[in-house]
Amino acid sequence: MEIVKGILVVLHIIGFGVVLGGTLAQLPAVKLGKARILPGVLHGASLLFATGLLLVGTIYMLGGQPNNMKIGVKLLVLIGIIVLILMNRKKENVSGGVLGAIAGLSIVNVCLAVLWS
């Protein structure tokens, strides 16, 4: 079960990288007025949701008790990210504020994961 948990953690980190990387890659296009939400950003956020849910499940399966407050706050931040992505993914031009919000919220999510014990 520890191997499965390790694989899920790696996939969770990859999901974060896709969301943050895909968002930051569009920042130069803001000046040109051609920034948009890449499809991979939504896929990365979906991967974060799925692997996060499975990671909480593995904690329960191993007999542990997860920090439900931490999980709840991280879920709220992730829902905020997904809502921003879904509201703006079909727009031809996305503002730098939207991209910054997605990037900032994903960094907040990582900080919550790492710093909240």
XYZ file of C-alpha atoms in Angstrom:
117
model
C 0.000 0.000 0.000
C 2.934 2.347 0.598
C 3.929 1.973 -3.062
C 0.443 3.023 -4.154
C 0.584 5.989 -1.769
C 3.968 6.999 -3.185
C 2.687 6.803 -6.756
C -0.331 8.915 -5.819
C 1.906 11.545 -4.221
C 4.030 11.695 -7.387
C 0.921 12.077 -9.557
C -0.380 14.767 -7.194
C 2.863 16.714 -7.571
C 2.704 16.302 -11.357
C -0.843 17.701 -11.307
C 0.398 20.747 -9.420
C 3.215 21.183 -11.923
C 0.801 21.037 -14.839
C -1.524 23.635 -13.307
C 1.240 26.037 -12.301
C 3.368 25.459 -15.395
C 0.480 25.794 -17.818
C -0.610 29.002 -16.143
C 2.846 30.567 -15.990
C 3.497 29.604 -19.615
C 0.621 31.877 -20.660
C 1.848 34.967 -18.788
C 3.958 36.286 -21.714
C 0.867 36.059 -23.931
C -0.993 38.491 -21.639
C 0.972 41.415 -23.109
C -0.034 40.330 -26.599
C -3.679 39.932 -25.618
C -3.666 36.247 -26.536
C -3.490 34.545 -23.147
C -5.871 31.663 -22.577
C -6.439 28.730 -20.284
C -4.725 25.703 -21.757
C -6.671 22.410 -21.669
C -3.831 20.831 -19.697
C -4.489 23.172 -16.790
C -7.969 21.705 -16.346
C -6.529 18.197 -16.678
C -3.920 19.000 -14.030
C -6.583 20.337 -11.662
C -8.653 17.199 -12.233
C -5.582 15.101 -11.482
C -5.064 17.063 -8.263
C -8.656 16.372 -7.234
C -8.581 12.664 -8.065
C -5.202 11.934 -6.481
C -6.036 14.024 -3.415
C -9.225 12.064 -2.911
C -7.349 8.774 -3.308
C -4.594 9.907 -0.935
C -7.155 10.621 1.786
C -8.649 7.193 1.099
C -5.266 5.509 1.519
C -4.799 7.211 4.892
C -8.083 5.709 6.049
C -7.202 2.316 4.570
C -3.900 2.276 6.446
C -5.750 2.910 9.700
C -4.720 6.541 10.040
C -6.745 9.640 10.725
C -6.178 12.505 8.278
C -6.355 16.145 9.306
C -9.864 16.798 8.037
C -9.607 20.563 8.542
C -6.500 20.687 6.352
C -8.114 18.489 3.708
C -11.239 20.663 3.744
C -9.302 23.907 3.304
C -7.196 22.402 0.521
C -10.383 21.186 -1.170
C -11.916 24.675 -0.996
C -8.811 26.183 -2.582
C -8.855 23.531 -5.306
C -12.550 24.161 -5.966
C -11.672 27.845 -6.372
C -8.999 26.920 -8.905
C -11.358 24.661 -10.849
C -14.114 27.308 -10.882
C -11.686 29.916 -12.259
C -10.533 27.477 -14.919
C -14.057 26.471 -15.944
C -15.310 30.068 -16.079
C -12.451 31.214 -18.320
C -11.373 28.220 -20.379
C -13.434 29.062 -23.465
C -12.519 32.737 -23.573
C -10.262 33.890 -26.395
C -8.389 36.275 -24.106
C -7.876 35.816 -20.377
C -6.587 38.596 -18.171
C -3.366 38.376 -16.241
C -5.384 38.597 -13.037
C -7.157 35.327 -13.746
C -3.886 33.584 -14.565
C -2.291 35.086 -11.468
C -5.191 33.944 -9.321
C -4.932 30.378 -10.614
C -1.168 30.336 -10.085
C -1.456 31.963 -6.670
C -4.144 29.598 -5.460
C -2.148 26.587 -6.614
C 0.887 27.879 -4.682
C -1.336 28.432 -1.622
C -2.509 24.836 -1.958
C 1.062 23.550 -1.951
C 1.953 25.752 1.007
C -1.022 24.347 2.916
C 0.098 20.813 2.128
C 3.700 21.351 3.151
C 3.478 23.808 6.042
C 0.283 22.710 7.813
C 1.180 19.727 9.973
